[in-house]
Amino acid sequence: MPKEYRRYSYWLDACGDDLTPRPPLDGSIDVDVAVLGAGYTGLWTAYYLKKREPSLKIAIIEREIAGFGASGRNGGWVTAGLQLSLPRMAERFGFDAARAQHKAMTATVDEVARVIADEAIDCDFQKSGALRIARGEHQLPAIERSYATYQRFDLADDYVLLGAAETEARIKVTQALGSLFMPNCGVVQPAKLVRGLAHVVEKLGVTIYEQTAVTDYDGGHTPRFYTDRGEVRARTLVLAGEAYLSQLPKLRRQLIPVYSLIVLTEPLTDAEWEEIGWESRECVSSNRFTVDYLSKTSDGRIAFGGRGAPYHLNSRISDDFDRHEPTHAMLRQSCIDWFPMLKNVRFTHAWGGPLGMPRDWMPTMSYDPSTHIATARGYTGQGVATSNLSGRVLTDLITGKHSDLMALPTVDHQSPNWEPEPLRWLGIRYTQNGFGRLDEEAELTGQAPSGRSLTEWFGRH
């Protein structure tokens, strides 16, 4: 039976695009560049390659439809942040490199906005900024440390530390004692962006083959993708499948699929919005280890996302894992805890999907001229903007253009492999459960975590 793609997220359901799959590959072909994955990374890479060298023959190979994965299911944050913190990045790559990476990500938010405007992609984008809220005394030290870090890296001009009253003037959230406002963040309807971008690259001459599964690949003298419908031979291969790359034997331990889930309210009334505020559509989060992320949709709903769904042995990915009722129930309750005035609100949608996490929390944007294989991956849930930077970096690497981007620490980075199973499952589940216990204890006692627990050591980034 054909899949009902609209059921995979509210974003896909409401994007207004025809989700009928494009024709699949029909036999073997030869192209200049072959891309695995019609999500943000693959589409941005194809976009910038075509803009630079219009004569390139580019094919994108997609197992499902464009935007099926994280690109069509995420929280809608176009953020300058990476999962790896500035201090940790500076430890590994140096102070200047960490600062340069941050500045490149900040510029990327504006680059995404530029392309959306230039290409007339209707995706409800707004550069609204983001608020990281301290909900309780135990979360205040985290935002204060973050602001001090930005001061140390001479980046504090891009951030504003807000007190309780200033935070409440923007959004009324229970227990909000302060926040860190980050202007360099946007909010978007993610499926509209990815579907719109797919149409843009097609107009540039890129062919997208859907319903075509890549089962393996080879680099070297004759790079090629092996698919269930024929071979795709190319001068350059681009691996852009994010979490789904973990299903390829050659990359099985480079990434793990971690599930992030979202619930969505019905459209709120004007009276409810008046109680809440939130007029500027800022992206919103707190400082929980188990992660929460909120956005306000253009049609007046609240999308409330977070972690909590378990990692599955052997990095399995299945549609059955997209919905995990204990986590979805927790998210619905969390939304009410944040906004008690919504105690009678109806939740209309719940969904989820896997994101790709590398062992060292560091994204990779690389090209090996000896194998002719390029890849970008490992965004750990921060991929909406990062994938755009990846597309520009891979374009420079593939076409041999030297640019300032080549000096970034994400470029030609190689993450270590994850541990083999069952050690991987044991370590990840221990850390997932430990993060939950740390949050519960902090909320119960009002004391910030010590930073000395084994869980915090495992999860440091």
Tab-separated table of N, CA and C in Angstrom, residues 24-35 57 59-61 209 212-219 221-237:
chain	number	residue	atom	x	y	z
A	24	PRO	N	10.319	7.082	-9.809
A	24	PRO	CA	11.565	6.483	-9.319
A	24	PRO	C	12.591	6.359	-10.443
A	25	LEU	N	13.792	5.992	-10.063
A	25	LEU	CA	14.831	5.664	-11.039
A	25	LEU	C	14.358	4.471	-11.876
A	26	ASP	N	14.660	4.525	-13.158
A	26	ASP	CA	14.248	3.441	-14.054
A	26	ASP	C	15.477	2.951	-14.820
A	27	GLY	N	16.307	2.160	-14.138
A	27	GLY	CA	17.533	1.663	-14.749
A	27	GLY	C	18.733	2.522	-14.399
A	28	SER	N	19.901	2.075	-14.753
A	28	SER	CA	21.148	2.747	-14.386
A	28	SER	C	21.345	4.026	-15.196
A	29	ILE	N	22.000	5.017	-14.556
A	29	ILE	CA	22.251	6.307	-15.210
A	29	ILE	C	23.652	6.788	-14.868
A	30	ASP	N	24.127	7.764	-15.637
A	30	ASP	CA	25.402	8.428	-15.398
A	30	ASP	C	25.149	9.922	-15.237
A	31	VAL	N	25.713	10.510	-14.176
A	31	VAL	CA	25.553	11.938	-13.908
A	31	VAL	C	26.890	12.499	-13.431
A	32	ASP	N	26.930	13.809	-13.267
A	32	ASP	CA	28.128	14.428	-12.697
A	32	ASP	C	28.160	14.285	-11.179
A	33	VAL	N	27.030	14.581	-10.546
A	33	VAL	CA	26.934	14.509	-9.086
A	33	VAL	C	25.674	13.744	-8.720
A	34	ALA	N	25.820	12.751	-7.865
A	34	ALA	CA	24.678	11.993	-7.359
A	34	ALA	C	24.566	12.231	-5.858
A	35	VAL	N	23.372	12.563	-5.418
A	35	VAL	CA	23.127	12.921	-4.020
A	35	VAL	C	22.181	11.915	-3.401
A	57	LYS	N	25.225	17.977	-14.308
A	57	LYS	CA	24.082	17.064	-14.315
A	57	LYS	C	23.997	16.430	-12.929
A	59	ALA	N	21.684	14.389	-9.942
A	59	ALA	CA	20.534	13.547	-9.602
A	59	ALA	C	20.477	13.359	-8.093
A	60	ILE	N	19.295	13.501	-7.532
A	60	ILE	CA	19.072	13.251	-6.107
A	60	ILE	C	18.253	11.966	-5.985
A	61	ILE	N	18.731	11.058	-5.161
A	61	ILE	CA	18.086	9.755	-4.987
A	61	ILE	C	17.452	9.723	-3.598
A	209	TYR	N	14.799	11.657	-8.016
A	209	TYR	CA	14.178	10.334	-8.137
A	209	TYR	C	13.699	9.913	-6.751
A	212	THR	N	13.160	5.384	-4.373
A	212	THR	CA	14.347	4.670	-4.840
A	212	THR	C	15.324	4.542	-3.679
A	213	ALA	N	15.572	3.341	-3.224
A	213	ALA	CA	16.392	3.108	-2.036
A	213	ALA	C	17.845	2.862	-2.404
A	214	VAL	N	18.746	3.667	-1.841
A	214	VAL	CA	20.178	3.403	-1.961
A	214	VAL	C	20.539	2.331	-0.938
A	215	THR	N	21.116	1.247	-1.415
A	215	THR	CA	21.459	0.132	-0.533
A	215	THR	C	22.943	0.074	-0.195
A	216	ASP	N	23.782	0.704	-1.034
A	216	ASP	CA	25.226	0.711	-0.784
A	216	ASP	C	25.859	1.712	-1.745
A	217	TYR	N	27.141	1.918	-1.586
A	217	TYR	CA	27.853	2.837	-2.472
A	217	TYR	C	29.314	2.445	-2.533
A	218	ASP	N	29.975	2.883	-3.587
A	218	ASP	CA	31.418	2.707	-3.748
A	218	ASP	C	32.016	4.018	-4.220
A	219	GLY	N	33.208	4.341	-3.741
A	219	GLY	CA	33.957	5.476	-4.246
A	219	GLY	C	35.079	4.997	-5.141
A	221	HIS	N	37.614	4.992	-8.461
A	221	HIS	CA	37.692	5.304	-9.887
A	221	HIS	C	36.309	5.464	-10.517
A	222	THR	N	35.341	4.657	-10.066
A	222	THR	CA	33.977	4.731	-10.622
A	222	THR	C	32.972	4.822	-9.473
A	223	PRO	N	32.823	6.008	-8.876
A	223	PRO	CA	31.866	6.158	-7.773
A	223	PRO	C	30.448	5.813	-8.227
A	224	ARG	N	29.708	5.181	-7.345
A	224	ARG	CA	28.343	4.805	-7.726
A	224	ARG	C	27.496	4.513	-6.499
A	225	PHE	N	26.206	4.760	-6.650
A	225	PHE	CA	25.212	4.301	-5.696
A	225	PHE	C	24.583	3.029	-6.249
A	226	TYR	N	24.419	2.036	-5.392
A	226	TYR	CA	23.641	0.859	-5.735
A	226	TYR	C	22.238	1.059	-5.177
A	227	THR	N	21.235	0.938	-6.013
A	227	THR	CA	19.859	1.130	-5.560
A	227	THR	C	19.032	-0.100	-5.930
A	228	ASP	N	17.808	-0.113	-5.467
A	228	ASP	CA	16.903	-1.218	-5.796
A	228	ASP	C	16.331	-1.078	-7.201
A	229	ARG	N	16.773	-0.031	-7.935
A	229	ARG	CA	16.232	0.207	-9.280
A	229	ARG	C	17.330	0.470	-10.312
A	230	GLY	N	18.569	0.166	-9.943
A	230	GLY	CA	19.666	0.376	-10.868
A	230	GLY	C	20.821	1.113	-10.213
A	231	GLU	N	21.928	1.252	-10.940
A	231	GLU	CA	23.087	1.971	-10.426
A	231	GLU	C	23.032	3.433	-10.843
A	232	VAL	N	23.582	4.294	-9.981
A	232	VAL	CA	23.752	5.700	-10.321
A	232	VAL	C	25.250	5.977	-10.274
A	233	ARG	N	25.851	6.113	-11.455
A	233	ARG	CA	27.285	6.353	-11.557
A	233	ARG	C	27.523	7.861	-11.682
A	234	ALA	N	28.573	8.346	-10.997
A	234	ALA	CA	28.795	9.798	-10.962
A	234	ALA	C	30.274	10.094	-10.761
A	235	ARG	N	30.649	11.318	-11.069
A	235	ARG	CA	32.007	11.770	-10.748
A	235	ARG	C	32.141	12.025	-9.250
A	236	THR	N	31.029	12.429	-8.614
A	236	THR	CA	31.036	12.724	-7.179
A	236	THR	C	29.754	12.200	-6.549
A	237	LEU	N	29.895	11.557	-5.399
A	237	LEU	CA	28.752	11.136	-4.600
A	237	LEU	C	28.624	12.052	-3.391
